[in-house]
């Protein structure tokens, strides 16, 4: 049994919170460049150039890429041969969020209650997705999620008879309806199958993939290509001002499901696709 | 692309009338920030016929909740938030003389109608470019609702703040026009 003090988790979360919000991944920067070369709209190309410049300023001057520094969504893969000591895992994550959002001058965007809406003042609590995995390591992925793109997400419980065409229609309609709102170009996370809640989590987890890396199953990789083509035919474009780059990528994740069900969830990620990870 | 139009609030009806969907503008002068919670309070005051913390006549409201200002800077990152959440409130403020709104994303038919009737304008800034946009903000001071933290109303002084006209008072809609220009038929 390997012992790990939860203080190490706090320190990691604190660092990842600041890094994720100021240092955009190379895969996203690469997408800005690739799509600048293919974007048909001059305004669209100008916006992609501004996003590249924004990312440079954020990285060089350690400033948040976006004022919406997000809900702290933290994925923890806990090795089953690790024994955590020194405190409560969830409290350790929250303490890391509290420190990172204070020290990094990040925005506190969480209200304690959805209807009474008083800001907690420190961006806690985090949303923690904990998974028990083999081994003696702890993997932490910090993925701050902005409200604008999260609000454009959706879920449907389709009939099995609706099939792949039904799934495609739902996904493309969702993106079409969202239009300029989620800060396109977006990354469209899709979860197909499982149960109601599994589909949503699949969609969210798919956003952690390297941008544009295809699903390893050729069937789903092909579906991702078809969906991206249909989405980019909508004409929404960067910031919704018209263009050929509405989304950089569609990531689909599938899961076994009930004979009666065909759940499909769409989780939209804005162009500021932020996530950083560490293994302890 | 044509040269940007320079705007300095307060704006007049004539200023609004010459703006057309698709025009790029550079704003220099004062913007007032307000988002969800501040709008709820402002509109509550309007409904009770009480004075507002700032006079909206001729002014531009920027839908933004900035990150905290780091040492030595007037403000943190400060890009636009999604505007439709302010749709229930904007018509009342336009009625009270508000001229401009800066945000991102679609507005409701009621807001578009109020923009036409009261000669206003809806502008978009680049969502997710908060670090870049903050360089155009020279100063920021809280004028009301400090308890709301990032949602407090701030008076910003901006210089060459870039935005694009999405909805003008003549019914022009850049989102619809831009999309129609680049859409391909499905399956095409």
Tab-separated table of C-alpha atoms in Angstrom, chain A residues 39-43 46-47 50-51 53-54 56-58 61 63-69 101 105-109 111 119 147-149 151-152 169 172-173 175-183 229-230 232-236 239-244 271-272, chain B residues 1 24 35 62 64-71 73 75-85 104-106 124-135 147-151 162 164 166 174-188:
chain	number	residue	atom	x	y	z
A	39	UNK	CA	-11.473	29.349	-42.741
A	40	UNK	CA	-13.287	31.025	-45.651
A	41	UNK	CA	-14.403	34.172	-43.812
A	42	UNK	CA	-11.863	37.033	-43.407
A	43	UNK	CA	-13.626	38.020	-40.167
A	46	UNK	CA	-9.205	37.631	-37.856
A	47	UNK	CA	-11.004	36.180	-34.831
A	50	UNK	CA	-7.140	37.342	-31.945
A	51	UNK	CA	-7.607	34.095	-30.033
A	53	UNK	CA	-2.821	36.549	-29.519
A	54	UNK	CA	-5.063	36.249	-26.456
A	56	UNK	CA	0.013	34.367	-25.988
A	57	UNK	CA	-0.795	37.251	-23.612
A	58	UNK	CA	-2.362	34.865	-21.104
A	61	UNK	CA	1.689	37.470	-18.510
A	63	UNK	CA	-3.402	36.136	-16.931
A	64	UNK	CA	-6.650	34.192	-17.315
A	65	UNK	CA	-7.460	33.347	-20.939
A	66	UNK	CA	-11.098	34.132	-20.241
A	67	UNK	CA	-12.840	35.995	-17.443
A	68	UNK	CA	-14.960	32.896	-16.919
A	69	UNK	CA	-12.396	30.784	-15.111
A	101	UNK	CA	-8.427	30.801	-7.468
A	105	UNK	CA	-6.573	36.112	-9.416
A	106	UNK	CA	-9.188	33.844	-10.961
A	107	UNK	CA	-12.888	34.651	-10.882
A	108	UNK	CA	-15.132	33.153	-8.222
A	109	UNK	CA	-18.130	31.991	-10.199
A	111	UNK	CA	-23.165	30.216	-6.015
A	119	UNK	CA	-21.579	33.463	-4.272
A	147	UNK	CA	-20.941	28.641	-18.032
A	148	UNK	CA	-21.548	29.944	-21.548
A	149	UNK	CA	-20.697	26.733	-23.330
A	151	UNK	CA	-25.434	26.167	-20.877
A	152	UNK	CA	-25.672	25.163	-24.538
A	169	UNK	CA	-29.827	15.049	-35.926
A	172	UNK	CA	-26.279	18.941	-35.184
A	173	UNK	CA	-29.545	20.571	-34.070
A	175	UNK	CA	-25.034	23.022	-32.187
A	176	UNK	CA	-27.234	24.844	-34.694
A	177	UNK	CA	-29.567	26.125	-32.007
A	178	UNK	CA	-26.629	27.205	-29.814
A	179	UNK	CA	-25.343	29.332	-32.705
A	180	UNK	CA	-22.989	32.068	-31.502
A	181	UNK	CA	-23.701	31.573	-27.795
A	182	UNK	CA	-21.042	29.010	-26.708
A	183	UNK	CA	-18.072	30.953	-28.175
A	229	UNK	CA	-18.630	18.081	-41.618
A	230	UNK	CA	-22.346	18.665	-41.009
A	232	UNK	CA	-19.181	23.108	-40.214
A	233	UNK	CA	-21.715	23.278	-43.053
A	234	UNK	CA	-24.044	25.281	-40.757
A	235	UNK	CA	-22.135	28.492	-41.537
A	236	UNK	CA	-22.119	29.722	-37.912
A	239	UNK	CA	-18.021	33.752	-32.779
A	240	UNK	CA	-21.128	33.082	-34.863
A	241	UNK	CA	-20.314	35.881	-37.304
A	242	UNK	CA	-20.368	33.498	-40.266
A	243	UNK	CA	-17.730	31.089	-41.505
A	244	UNK	CA	-16.652	27.544	-42.123
A	271	UNK	CA	-12.584	27.369	-27.951
A	272	UNK	CA	-10.855	28.005	-24.642
B	1	UNK	CA	-12.971	45.348	-44.322
B	24	UNK	CA	-16.691	47.374	-36.744
B	35	UNK	CA	-24.476	40.982	-15.836
B	62	UNK	CA	-20.993	45.791	-21.153
B	64	UNK	CA	-19.000	41.178	-18.263
B	65	UNK	CA	-17.871	39.766	-14.954
B	66	UNK	CA	-14.111	40.353	-14.900
B	67	UNK	CA	-11.484	38.376	-13.024
B	68	UNK	CA	-9.936	40.209	-10.047
B	69	UNK	CA	-7.359	42.856	-10.911
B	70	UNK	CA	-3.829	41.617	-10.289
B	71	UNK	CA	-1.364	44.060	-8.667
B	73	UNK	CA	-3.441	46.511	-13.334
B	75	UNK	CA	-8.791	44.969	-14.102
B	76	UNK	CA	-8.329	41.283	-14.794
B	77	UNK	CA	-9.498	39.438	-17.888
B	78	UNK	CA	-12.709	40.980	-19.151
B	79	UNK	CA	-14.358	39.424	-22.199
B	80	UNK	CA	-18.110	39.412	-22.873
B	81	UNK	CA	-20.559	36.975	-21.320
B	82	UNK	CA	-23.511	35.412	-23.163
B	83	UNK	CA	-26.189	38.043	-23.651
B	84	UNK	CA	-29.473	36.101	-23.789
B	85	UNK	CA	-29.527	35.835	-20.013
B	104	UNK	CA	-21.952	37.844	-27.272
B	105	UNK	CA	-24.667	35.598	-28.672
B	106	UNK	CA	-28.248	35.908	-29.825
B	124	UNK	CA	-20.461	41.796	-29.849
B	125	UNK	CA	-16.942	41.565	-28.507
B	126	UNK	CA	-14.832	38.446	-29.008
B	127	UNK	CA	-15.880	35.885	-26.415
B	128	UNK	CA	-12.946	34.150	-24.778
B	129	UNK	CA	-10.462	36.920	-25.586
B	130	UNK	CA	-10.558	38.308	-22.051
B	131	UNK	CA	-6.814	38.823	-21.666
B	132	UNK	CA	-6.584	40.666	-24.993
B	133	UNK	CA	-9.648	42.845	-24.375
B	134	UNK	CA	-8.452	43.850	-20.888
B	135	UNK	CA	-5.553	45.724	-22.524
B	147	UNK	CA	-21.389	42.549	-2.562
B	148	UNK	CA	-21.930	40.863	-5.925
B	149	UNK	CA	-18.183	40.451	-6.430
B	150	UNK	CA	-17.543	39.827	-10.136
B	151	UNK	CA	-21.144	40.874	-10.832
B	162	UNK	CA	-13.148	46.744	-30.338
B	164	UNK	CA	-18.841	44.652	-34.054
B	166	UNK	CA	-24.646	42.589	-34.539
B	174	UNK	CA	-25.099	40.059	-38.448
B	175	UNK	CA	-25.539	36.566	-36.947
B	176	UNK	CA	-28.255	35.739	-39.473
B	177	UNK	CA	-26.463	37.413	-42.385
B	178	UNK	CA	-23.046	35.897	-41.635
B	179	UNK	CA	-24.463	32.433	-41.198
B	180	UNK	CA	-26.504	32.597	-44.404
B	181	UNK	CA	-23.403	33.629	-46.337
B	182	UNK	CA	-21.372	30.567	-45.314
B	183	UNK	CA	-23.997	27.843	-44.849
B	184	UNK	CA	-23.832	24.821	-47.153
B	185	UNK	CA	-26.917	22.659	-47.728
B	186	UNK	CA	-27.014	19.682	-45.372
B	187	UNK	CA	-25.404	16.602	-46.844
B	188	UNK	CA	-23.807	18.853	-49.468
